[in-house]
Short mmCIF file of C-alpha atoms in Angstrom, two decimals:
data_model
loop_
_atom_site.label_atom_id
_atom_site.label_comp_id
_atom_site.label_asym_id
_atom_site.label_seq_id
_atom_site.Cartn_x
_atom_site.Cartn_y
_atom_site.Cartn_z
CA UNK A 181 11.27 -35.65 -3.64
CA UNK A 182 12.89 -34.90 -0.42
CA UNK A 183 16.51 -35.34 -2.14
CA UNK A 184 15.41 -32.77 -4.67
CA UNK A 185 14.50 -30.33 -2.09
CA UNK A 186 17.65 -30.71 -0.18
CA UNK A 187 19.61 -29.70 -3.10
CA UNK A 188 17.82 -26.19 -3.28
CA UNK A 189 19.81 -23.41 -1.30
CA UNK A 190 18.30 -23.06 2.23
CA UNK A 191 15.22 -24.86 1.00
CA UNK A 192 13.64 -21.42 0.16
CA UNK A 193 12.95 -21.30 -3.75
CA UNK A 194 10.44 -24.11 -3.97
CA UNK A 195 8.78 -25.53 -7.35
CA UNK A 196 5.26 -25.94 -6.10
CA UNK A 197 4.69 -28.99 -8.37
CA UNK A 198 7.39 -30.74 -6.76
CA UNK A 199 4.95 -31.28 -3.63
CA UNK A 200 2.62 -32.98 -5.82
CA UNK A 201 2.70 -36.80 -6.69
CA UNK A 202 2.80 -37.50 -10.38
CA UNK A 203 -0.38 -39.74 -9.84
CA UNK A 204 -2.41 -37.10 -8.46
CA UNK A 205 -1.53 -34.14 -10.83
CA UNK A 206 -4.63 -34.90 -13.27
CA UNK A 207 -6.96 -35.72 -10.31
CA UNK A 208 -9.89 -33.19 -10.03
CA UNK A 209 -9.14 -30.91 -7.26
CA UNK A 210 -12.48 -31.55 -5.39
CA UNK A 211 -11.37 -35.21 -5.10
CA UNK A 212 -7.92 -34.48 -4.26
CA UNK A 213 -6.26 -35.53 -0.74
CA UNK A 214 -6.23 -33.09 2.04
CA UNK A 215 -2.51 -32.01 1.88
CA UNK A 216 -3.03 -31.24 -1.78
CA UNK A 217 -6.23 -29.11 -1.12
CA UNK A 218 -4.29 -27.41 1.92
CA UNK A 219 -1.46 -26.69 -0.44
CA UNK A 220 -4.03 -24.71 -2.88
CA UNK A 221 -5.38 -22.77 0.22
CA UNK A 222 -1.93 -21.69 1.30
CA UNK A 223 -0.87 -20.71 -2.05
CA UNK A 224 -3.81 -18.45 -2.41
CA UNK A 225 -3.16 -16.86 0.90
CA UNK A 226 0.47 -16.38 0.19
CA UNK A 227 -0.12 -14.74 -3.23
CA UNK A 228 -2.74 -12.27 -1.50
CA UNK A 229 -0.05 -11.56 1.21
CA UNK A 230 2.51 -10.83 -1.41
CA UNK A 231 0.40 -8.01 -2.72
CA UNK A 232 0.45 -6.12 0.44
CA UNK A 233 -3.26 -6.75 1.61
CA UNK A 234 -4.31 -7.07 5.24
CA UNK A 235 -4.80 -10.37 7.11
CA UNK A 236 -8.78 -9.95 6.95
CA UNK A 237 -8.63 -10.37 3.07
CA UNK A 238 -6.04 -13.14 3.10
CA UNK A 239 -7.91 -15.16 5.61
CA UNK A 240 -11.34 -14.44 3.96
CA UNK A 241 -10.00 -15.67 0.56
CA UNK A 242 -8.44 -18.74 2.10
CA UNK A 243 -11.87 -19.53 3.81
CA UNK A 244 -13.49 -19.19 0.67
CA UNK A 245 -11.10 -21.77 -1.24
CA UNK A 246 -11.31 -24.19 1.78
CA UNK A 247 -15.05 -24.06 1.86
CA UNK A 248 -15.37 -24.90 -1.76
CA UNK A 249 -12.93 -27.84 -1.30
CA UNK A 250 -15.02 -29.22 1.58
CA UNK A 251 -12.32 -28.61 4.29
CA UNK A 252 -11.85 -26.31 7.30
CA UNK A 253 -9.04 -23.85 7.32
CA UNK A 254 -7.40 -22.14 10.45
CA UNK A 255 -4.80 -19.58 9.79
CA UNK A 256 -2.53 -17.34 11.63
CA UNK A 257 -1.57 -14.49 9.20
CA UNK A 258 1.35 -12.24 9.84
CA UNK A 259 2.92 -9.47 7.58
CA UNK A 260 5.21 -12.10 5.65
CA UNK A 261 4.17 -15.34 7.01
CA UNK A 262 1.38 -17.64 7.29
CA UNK A 263 0.76 -20.69 9.72
CA UNK A 264 -2.02 -23.06 8.39
CA UNK A 265 -4.00 -25.85 9.60
CA UNK A 266 -6.59 -27.68 7.57
CA UNK A 267 -9.25 -30.36 8.69
CA UNK A 268 -11.52 -32.63 6.82
CA UNK A 269 -14.44 -34.67 7.52
CA UNK A 270 -12.31 -37.73 8.10
CA UNK A 271 -10.84 -35.78 11.32
CA UNK A 272 -7.48 -35.64 9.54
CA UNK A 273 -5.34 -32.53 9.79
CA UNK A 274 -2.58 -31.10 7.84
CA UNK A 275 -0.56 -28.22 8.84
CA UNK A 276 1.95 -25.74 6.97
CA UNK A 277 4.00 -22.61 7.23
CA UNK A 278 4.60 -20.21 4.31
CA UNK A 279 7.04 -17.36 4.43
CA UNK A 280 7.55 -14.43 2.22
CA UNK A 281 11.23 -13.42 1.42
CA UNK A 282 10.04 -9.79 0.90
CA UNK A 283 7.06 -7.63 0.76
CA UNK A 284 5.47 -4.97 -1.61
CA UNK A 285 2.26 -3.48 -3.05
CA UNK A 286 0.61 -4.90 -6.19
CA UNK A 287 -3.03 -4.02 -6.77
CA UNK A 288 -3.07 -5.67 -10.28
CA UNK A 289 -2.13 -9.03 -8.98
CA UNK A 290 -4.44 -8.45 -6.01
CA UNK A 291 -7.34 -7.99 -8.37
CA UNK A 292 -6.45 -11.08 -10.33
CA UNK A 293 -6.13 -13.37 -7.43
CA UNK A 294 -9.29 -11.91 -6.16
CA UNK A 295 -11.28 -12.74 -9.27
CA UNK A 296 -9.70 -16.45 -9.32
CA UNK A 297 -11.09 -16.87 -5.59
CA UNK A 298 -14.61 -15.69 -6.65
CA UNK A 299 -14.69 -17.73 -9.66
CA UNK A 300 -13.09 -20.94 -8.04
CA UNK A 301 -16.35 -22.82 -7.09
CA UNK A 302 -17.45 -22.71 -10.80
CA UNK A 303 -14.43 -24.45 -11.89
CA UNK A 304 -14.49 -27.34 -9.43
CA UNK A 305 -16.12 -29.89 -11.80
CA UNK A 306 -13.35 -29.47 -14.27
CA UNK A 307 -10.26 -28.10 -12.55
CA UNK A 308 -7.51 -30.48 -11.81
CA UNK A 309 -4.88 -30.33 -9.20
CA UNK A 310 -2.07 -29.44 -11.78
CA UNK A 311 -4.55 -27.03 -13.45
CA UNK A 312 -5.18 -25.18 -10.22
CA UNK A 313 -1.29 -24.62 -9.57
CA UNK A 314 -0.80 -23.71 -13.21
CA UNK A 315 -3.24 -21.06 -12.96
CA UNK A 316 -1.82 -19.67 -9.47
CA UNK A 317 1.71 -19.97 -11.05
CA UNK A 318 0.70 -17.73 -13.86
CA UNK A 319 -0.92 -15.12 -11.38
CA UNK A 320 2.04 -15.35 -9.19
CA UNK A 321 4.54 -14.70 -12.10
CA UNK A 322 2.48 -11.96 -13.64
CA UNK A 323 4.84 -9.09 -14.76
CA UNK A 324 4.43 -5.52 -13.62
CA UNK A 325 2.29 -3.05 -15.86
CA UNK A 326 4.83 -0.42 -15.65
CA UNK A 327 8.83 -0.19 -16.11
CA UNK A 328 10.98 1.98 -13.66
CA UNK A 329 10.78 4.91 -15.98
CA UNK A 330 6.93 4.95 -15.73
CA UNK A 331 7.39 4.44 -12.15
CA UNK A 332 9.58 7.38 -11.78
CA UNK A 333 7.29 9.59 -13.77
CA UNK A 334 4.18 8.38 -11.50
CA UNK A 335 6.25 9.31 -8.39
CA UNK A 336 7.11 12.62 -9.99
CA UNK A 337 3.44 13.25 -10.76
CA UNK A 338 2.17 12.19 -7.25
CA UNK A 339 4.75 14.25 -5.33
CA UNK A 340 4.34 17.44 -7.41
CA UNK A 341 0.53 17.36 -6.90
CA UNK A 342 1.14 16.26 -3.27
CA UNK A 343 3.22 19.38 -2.58
CA UNK A 344 0.63 21.76 -4.08
CA UNK A 345 -2.13 20.17 -1.97
CA UNK A 346 0.31 20.95 1.11
CA UNK A 347 0.46 24.58 0.04
CA UNK A 348 3.57 24.66 -2.22
CA UNK A 349 3.84 26.60 -5.65
CA UNK A 350 5.15 26.12 -8.93
CA UNK A 351 8.93 26.03 -7.79
CA UNK A 352 8.33 23.62 -5.20
CA UNK A 353 6.37 21.45 -7.72
CA UNK A 354 9.12 21.59 -10.16
CA UNK A 355 11.65 20.60 -7.60
CA UNK A 356 9.45 17.75 -6.04
CA UNK A 357 8.62 16.44 -9.73
CA UNK A 358 12.23 16.04 -10.64
CA UNK A 359 13.49 14.91 -7.22
CA UNK A 360 10.54 12.24 -6.63
CA UNK A 361 10.95 11.16 -10.29
CA UNK A 362 14.84 10.43 -10.08
CA UNK A 363 14.36 9.01 -6.65
CA UNK A 364 11.78 6.48 -7.45
CA UNK A 365 13.56 5.51 -10.77
CA UNK A 366 16.43 4.62 -8.47
CA UNK A 367 14.30 2.79 -6.01
CA UNK A 368 12.56 0.74 -8.85
CA UNK A 369 15.88 -0.32 -10.53
CA UNK A 370 17.43 -1.24 -7.13
CA UNK A 371 14.38 -3.24 -6.27
CA UNK A 372 14.57 -5.26 -9.45
CA UNK A 373 18.21 -5.95 -8.47
CA UNK A 374 16.77 -7.44 -5.08
CA UNK A 375 18.58 -4.89 -2.81
CA UNK A 376 17.28 -4.92 0.57
CA UNK A 377 14.41 -2.63 1.43
CA UNK A 378 16.52 -0.15 3.81
CA UNK A 379 19.44 0.11 1.30
CA UNK A 380 17.07 1.07 -1.63
CA UNK A 381 14.99 3.13 0.55
CA UNK A 382 17.88 5.06 1.98
CA UNK A 383 19.75 5.62 -1.36
CA UNK A 384 16.34 6.67 -2.99
CA UNK A 385 15.44 9.28 -0.60
CA UNK A 386 19.01 10.72 -0.60
CA UNK A 387 18.89 10.71 -4.35
CA UNK A 388 15.45 12.50 -4.31
CA UNK A 389 16.60 15.16 -1.82
CA UNK A 390 19.88 15.87 -3.52
CA UNK A 391 18.01 16.28 -6.89
CA UNK A 392 15.59 18.79 -5.36
CA UNK A 393 18.64 20.66 -3.80
CA UNK A 394 20.21 20.59 -7.17
CA UNK A 395 17.05 21.67 -9.00
CA UNK A 396 16.48 24.56 -6.44
CA UNK A 397 19.95 26.01 -6.81
CA UNK A 398 19.72 25.96 -10.49
CA UNK A 399 16.38 27.88 -10.22
CA UNK A 400 17.95 30.41 -7.92
CA UNK A 401 20.60 30.91 -10.64
CA UNK A 402 18.35 31.34 -13.57
CA UNK A 403 15.18 33.01 -12.08
CA UNK A 404 16.45 34.47 -8.80
CA UNK A 405 14.29 32.08 -6.67
CA UNK A 406 13.96 33.31 -2.99
CA UNK A 407 15.02 30.99 -0.17
CA UNK A 408 11.27 30.78 0.92
CA UNK A 409 10.89 28.04 -1.51
CA UNK A 410 13.43 25.76 0.23
CA UNK A 411 10.86 23.87 2.18
CA UNK A 412 9.34 22.12 -0.92
CA UNK A 413 12.27 19.51 -0.51
CA UNK A 414 10.06 17.43 1.61
CA UNK A 415 7.74 16.79 -1.39
CA UNK A 416 10.55 15.17 -3.20
CA UNK A 417 10.56 12.39 -0.55
CA UNK A 418 6.91 11.77 -0.03
CA UNK A 419 6.84 8.84 -2.55
CA UNK A 420 8.20 6.36 0.04
CA UNK A 421 5.23 7.13 2.58
CA UNK A 422 4.18 3.44 3.49
CA UNK A 423 0.58 4.16 3.03
CA UNK A 424 -0.40 0.53 2.45
CA UNK A 425 1.04 -0.82 5.54
CA UNK A 426 -0.05 1.91 7.69
CA UNK A 427 -3.72 1.61 6.66
CA UNK A 428 -4.03 -2.13 6.67
CA UNK A 429 -2.24 -2.19 9.87
CA UNK A 430 -4.97 -0.39 11.87
CA UNK A 431 -7.47 -2.32 9.90
CA UNK A 432 -5.95 -5.48 10.86
CA UNK A 433 -5.92 -4.30 14.61
CA UNK A 434 -9.53 -3.21 14.41
CA UNK A 435 -10.32 -6.92 13.43
CA UNK A 436 -8.16 -8.30 16.18
CA UNK A 437 -5.50 -9.54 13.81
CA UNK A 438 -3.01 -8.28 16.09
CA UNK A 439 -0.05 -10.15 14.79
CA UNK A 440 -0.46 -8.98 11.41
CA UNK A 441 -1.33 -5.41 12.43
CA UNK A 442 1.49 -4.77 14.89
CA UNK A 443 4.06 -6.42 12.35
CA UNK A 444 2.68 -4.00 9.62
CA UNK A 445 2.58 -1.06 11.83
CA UNK A 446 6.48 -1.84 12.81
CA UNK A 447 7.35 -2.02 9.17
CA UNK A 448 5.64 1.28 8.19
CA UNK A 449 7.08 3.07 11.17
CA UNK A 450 10.53 1.67 10.27
CA UNK A 451 10.31 2.93 6.62
CA UNK A 452 9.01 6.32 7.77
CA UNK A 453 11.74 6.76 10.36
CA UNK A 454 14.45 5.82 8.09
CA UNK A 455 13.23 7.97 5.27
CA UNK A 456 12.82 10.97 7.62
CA UNK A 457 16.26 10.62 9.02
CA UNK A 458 17.75 10.51 5.64
CA UNK A 459 15.74 13.75 4.62
CA UNK A 460 16.99 15.25 7.78
CA UNK A 461 20.57 14.67 6.99
CA UNK A 462 19.91 16.20 3.49
CA UNK A 463 18.22 19.14 4.86
CA UNK A 464 20.87 19.82 7.53
CA UNK A 465 23.59 19.45 5.12
CA UNK A 466 21.92 21.81 2.60
CA UNK A 467 20.85 24.04 5.34
CA UNK A 468 17.32 23.80 4.13
CA UNK A 469 14.46 24.68 6.83
CA UNK A 470 11.07 23.29 6.53
CA UNK A 471 9.13 26.75 6.91
CA UNK A 472 5.67 27.30 5.98
CA UNK A 473 5.00 27.66 2.18
CA UNK A 474 4.34 30.97 0.54
CA UNK A 475 0.72 31.68 0.33
CA UNK A 476 -0.63 31.35 -3.07
CA UNK A 477 -2.64 34.19 -4.72
CA UNK A 478 -5.70 32.38 -5.64
CA UNK A 479 -9.35 32.78 -4.93
CA UNK A 480 -11.15 30.29 -3.09
CA UNK A 481 -12.80 28.76 -6.06
CA UNK A 482 -9.56 28.46 -8.02
CA UNK A 483 -7.99 26.89 -5.08
CA UNK A 484 -10.92 24.18 -5.00
CA UNK A 485 -10.63 23.63 -8.81
CA UNK A 486 -6.94 23.16 -8.55
CA UNK A 487 -7.14 20.81 -5.49
CA UNK A 488 -9.72 18.66 -7.36
CA UNK A 489 -7.05 18.39 -10.27
CA UNK A 490 -4.22 17.90 -7.84
CA UNK A 491 -5.86 15.24 -6.04
CA UNK A 492 -6.74 13.46 -8.97
CA UNK A 493 -3.19 13.44 -10.29
CA UNK A 494 -1.60 12.57 -6.95
CA UNK A 495 -3.90 9.49 -6.30
CA UNK A 496 -3.38 8.49 -10.06
CA UNK A 497 0.41 8.60 -9.64
CA UNK A 498 0.14 6.65 -6.48
CA UNK A 499 -2.18 4.11 -8.22
CA UNK A 500 0.46 3.49 -11.00
CA UNK A 501 3.08 3.11 -8.27
CA UNK A 502 1.11 0.36 -6.76
CA UNK A 503 0.82 -1.20 -10.21
CA UNK A 504 -2.86 -0.58 -10.67
CA UNK A 505 -4.33 -1.08 -14.12
CA UNK A 506 -5.52 2.20 -15.75
CA UNK A 507 -9.25 1.74 -15.01
CA UNK A 508 -8.63 1.06 -11.52
CA UNK A 509 -6.37 3.88 -11.29
CA UNK A 510 -8.63 6.32 -12.69
CA UNK A 511 -11.48 5.26 -10.39
CA UNK A 512 -9.49 5.50 -7.46
CA UNK A 513 -8.28 8.96 -8.57
CA UNK A 514 -11.93 10.10 -9.02
CA UNK A 515 -12.76 8.99 -5.41
CA UNK A 516 -9.56 10.45 -4.07
CA UNK A 517 -10.38 13.95 -5.94
CA UNK A 518 -13.82 14.05 -4.29
CA UNK A 519 -12.58 12.82 -0.77
CA UNK A 520 -9.38 14.88 -0.41
CA UNK A 521 -10.89 18.09 -1.82
CA UNK A 522 -13.71 17.74 0.68
CA UNK A 523 -11.12 17.23 3.50
CA UNK A 524 -9.02 20.33 2.55
CA UNK A 525 -12.17 22.46 2.18
CA UNK A 526 -13.36 21.34 5.66
CA UNK A 527 -10.02 22.40 7.18
CA UNK A 528 -9.72 25.87 5.14
CA UNK A 529 -13.31 26.79 4.87
CA UNK A 530 -14.81 25.53 8.01
CA UNK A 531 -11.64 25.23 10.34
CA UNK A 532 -12.47 21.64 11.09
CA UNK A 533 -9.65 19.95 12.90
CA UNK A 534 -7.38 18.23 10.49
CA UNK A 535 -7.70 14.82 12.20
CA UNK A 536 -11.40 15.10 12.10
CA UNK A 537 -11.32 16.21 8.63
CA UNK A 538 -9.12 13.11 7.76
CA UNK A 539 -11.87 11.03 9.19
CA UNK A 540 -14.53 12.44 6.97
CA UNK A 541 -12.32 12.15 3.96
CA UNK A 542 -11.60 8.44 4.47
CA UNK A 543 -15.20 7.77 5.24
CA UNK A 544 -16.25 9.44 2.02
CA UNK A 545 -13.61 7.31 0.13
CA UNK A 546 -14.56 4.28 1.84
CA UNK A 547 -18.34 4.58 0.88
CA UNK A 548 -17.63 5.59 -2.78
CA UNK A 549 -15.25 2.44 -3.09
CA UNK A 550 -17.93 0.23 -1.62
CA UNK A 551 -20.32 1.47 -4.05
CA UNK A 552 -17.95 0.95 -6.96
CA UNK A 553 -17.14 -2.67 -5.64
CA UNK A 554 -20.84 -3.51 -5.59
CA UNK A 555 -21.10 -2.37 -9.48
CA UNK A 556 -17.57 -3.05 -10.91
CA UNK A 557 -16.23 -5.53 -8.43
CA UNK A 558 -12.91 -3.81 -7.93
CA UNK A 559 -11.57 -4.79 -4.47
CA UNK A 560 -12.09 -2.03 -2.27
CA UNK A 561 -8.56 -1.74 -1.11
CA UNK A 562 -7.25 -1.20 -4.44
CA UNK A 563 -9.41 1.89 -4.41
CA UNK A 564 -9.35 3.18 -0.96
CA UNK A 565 -5.59 3.02 0.01
CA UNK A 566 -4.45 4.95 -3.07
CA UNK A 567 -7.16 7.51 -2.43
CA UNK A 568 -6.25 8.26 0.85
CA UNK A 569 -2.53 7.70 1.03
CA UNK A 570 -2.60 11.52 -0.36
CA UNK A 571 -4.07 12.38 3.10
CA UNK A 572 -1.19 10.72 5.09
CA UNK A 573 0.55 13.56 6.92
CA UNK A 574 4.18 12.98 5.47
CA UNK A 575 4.89 16.80 5.82
CA UNK A 576 4.15 16.52 9.50
CA UNK A 577 6.30 13.68 9.90
CA UNK A 578 9.25 15.12 8.29
CA UNK A 579 9.03 18.25 10.27
CA UNK A 580 8.73 16.24 13.50
CA UNK A 581 12.01 14.44 12.71
CA UNK A 582 13.71 17.76 11.60
CA UNK A 583 12.79 19.54 14.73
CA UNK A 584 13.70 16.53 16.90
CA UNK A 585 16.98 16.29 15.19
CA UNK A 586 18.02 19.69 16.22
CA UNK A 587 16.83 19.12 19.76
CA UNK A 588 13.68 21.35 19.36
CA UNK A 589 11.61 18.62 21.17
CA UNK A 590 8.54 20.57 21.86
CA UNK A 591 8.11 21.60 18.30
CA UNK A 592 8.89 18.26 16.94
CA UNK A 593 6.56 16.45 19.46
CA UNK A 594 3.86 19.00 18.34
CA UNK A 595 4.22 18.01 14.75
CA UNK A 596 4.48 14.34 15.75
CA UNK A 597 1.34 14.53 17.56
CA UNK A 598 -0.60 16.04 14.81
CA UNK A 599 0.64 13.33 12.32
CA UNK A 600 -0.37 10.43 14.57
CA UNK A 601 -3.74 11.68 15.18
CA UNK A 602 -4.53 11.95 11.44
CA UNK A 603 -2.77 8.62 10.93
CA UNK A 604 -5.10 6.93 13.32
CA UNK A 605 -8.44 8.73 12.00
CA UNK A 606 -7.69 7.76 8.37
CA UNK A 607 -8.09 3.85 8.99
CA UNK A 608 -11.08 4.60 11.32
CA UNK A 609 -12.94 6.28 8.62
CA UNK A 610 -12.40 3.36 6.07
CA UNK A 611 -13.39 0.90 9.13
CA UNK A 612 -16.66 3.01 9.73
CA UNK A 613 -17.50 2.98 5.90
CA UNK A 614 -16.93 -0.77 5.65
CA UNK A 615 -18.99 -1.39 8.79
CA UNK A 616 -21.87 0.50 7.52
CA UNK A 617 -21.92 -1.33 4.16
CA UNK A 618 -20.50 -4.80 4.76
CA UNK A 619 -22.43 -7.20 7.01
CA UNK A 620 -19.77 -9.56 7.28
CA UNK A 621 -17.07 -6.81 8.28
CA UNK A 622 -19.70 -5.88 11.10
CA UNK A 623 -19.36 -9.11 13.09
CA UNK A 624 -16.22 -10.91 14.42
CA UNK A 625 -17.30 -14.53 13.09
#
């Protein structure tokens, strides 16, 4: 076996079946050796980690599998790696390290592996060692639900709705639809070709920004569009907001999973800074200015109805980008429509501070997701994160980088401070909702 492994480049691409002895493959998993049981525990954790979920859920799933197999699991979970040690009643131990070559978000795969974990105990009497790995291999190789074109359209829908919720009108929505659609299509195609994160991110944001600039200039030619609509270029770039790592980083830190939390936060910060800098270059080159949007001539009731529709559409678009099945995407969209419209109404009608309104919106999303989880079994994170990604202050972040780039530090830091407060309060709302409704979440053990 070792000779076969050494023939593989850098020992990175590994056929899991090579780690199993031929004599043990047909053995029931409950009667397997410690190393074979530990391998199953580790694979479950690694698949979950590849879906973009936080350390708490990864460790919870690994502990569930280990308990069913009659062993003890101790794991140190990071953003792209797991250090695992397993112990059995014979006082033997077995340690492993798992590393992902990349990261991403896949809520469909997350839901599938979640079902596998929940049903694992019922299969112990008939499930063989090879059978477990066959199931895990099927889950791991599950193809995406949507092709790059659909992903591009999902980003277009999400960002055009997003820019309306920020105050933009029809011209900004059209520009954002085209810019985000083309940008995310390019990003999806480059991801399939395994380009590195920063390369695909930078090119996608640049393409999105340039597409908005081109659309804006065409609209000015044909409909005499005033320059006051130029600030909508920010909406074309909002599809790269790292909502999953931002939210899961704070949740991990709140549960003292400091390694995972800090690594996720660093990744999210890197993505945000790079995309904002590329956006700043595009804006500076086109001489676009992130001014306030033109006030829309709508009544309060009309605005609320349109905010409900736009919130639903925005969350649905992000859910599709996260590879959610349609039923989960629609459920998350309904939750997001209620939570986000409530947040916006608190700000506009009752003058609640945006950070506190974000907390309330996230709290509502978390409570509704817990209720749906109880009756439908959908993992909370597949509902909550898409529902509140639309609340992440991407506009504030882009404005902060823009002003800092032109040495207007006071204005830039003001926008950055507003963004940080909202980003901190969003996961806090989810944490409180989970603490109120989940006994295990309330306790550190």
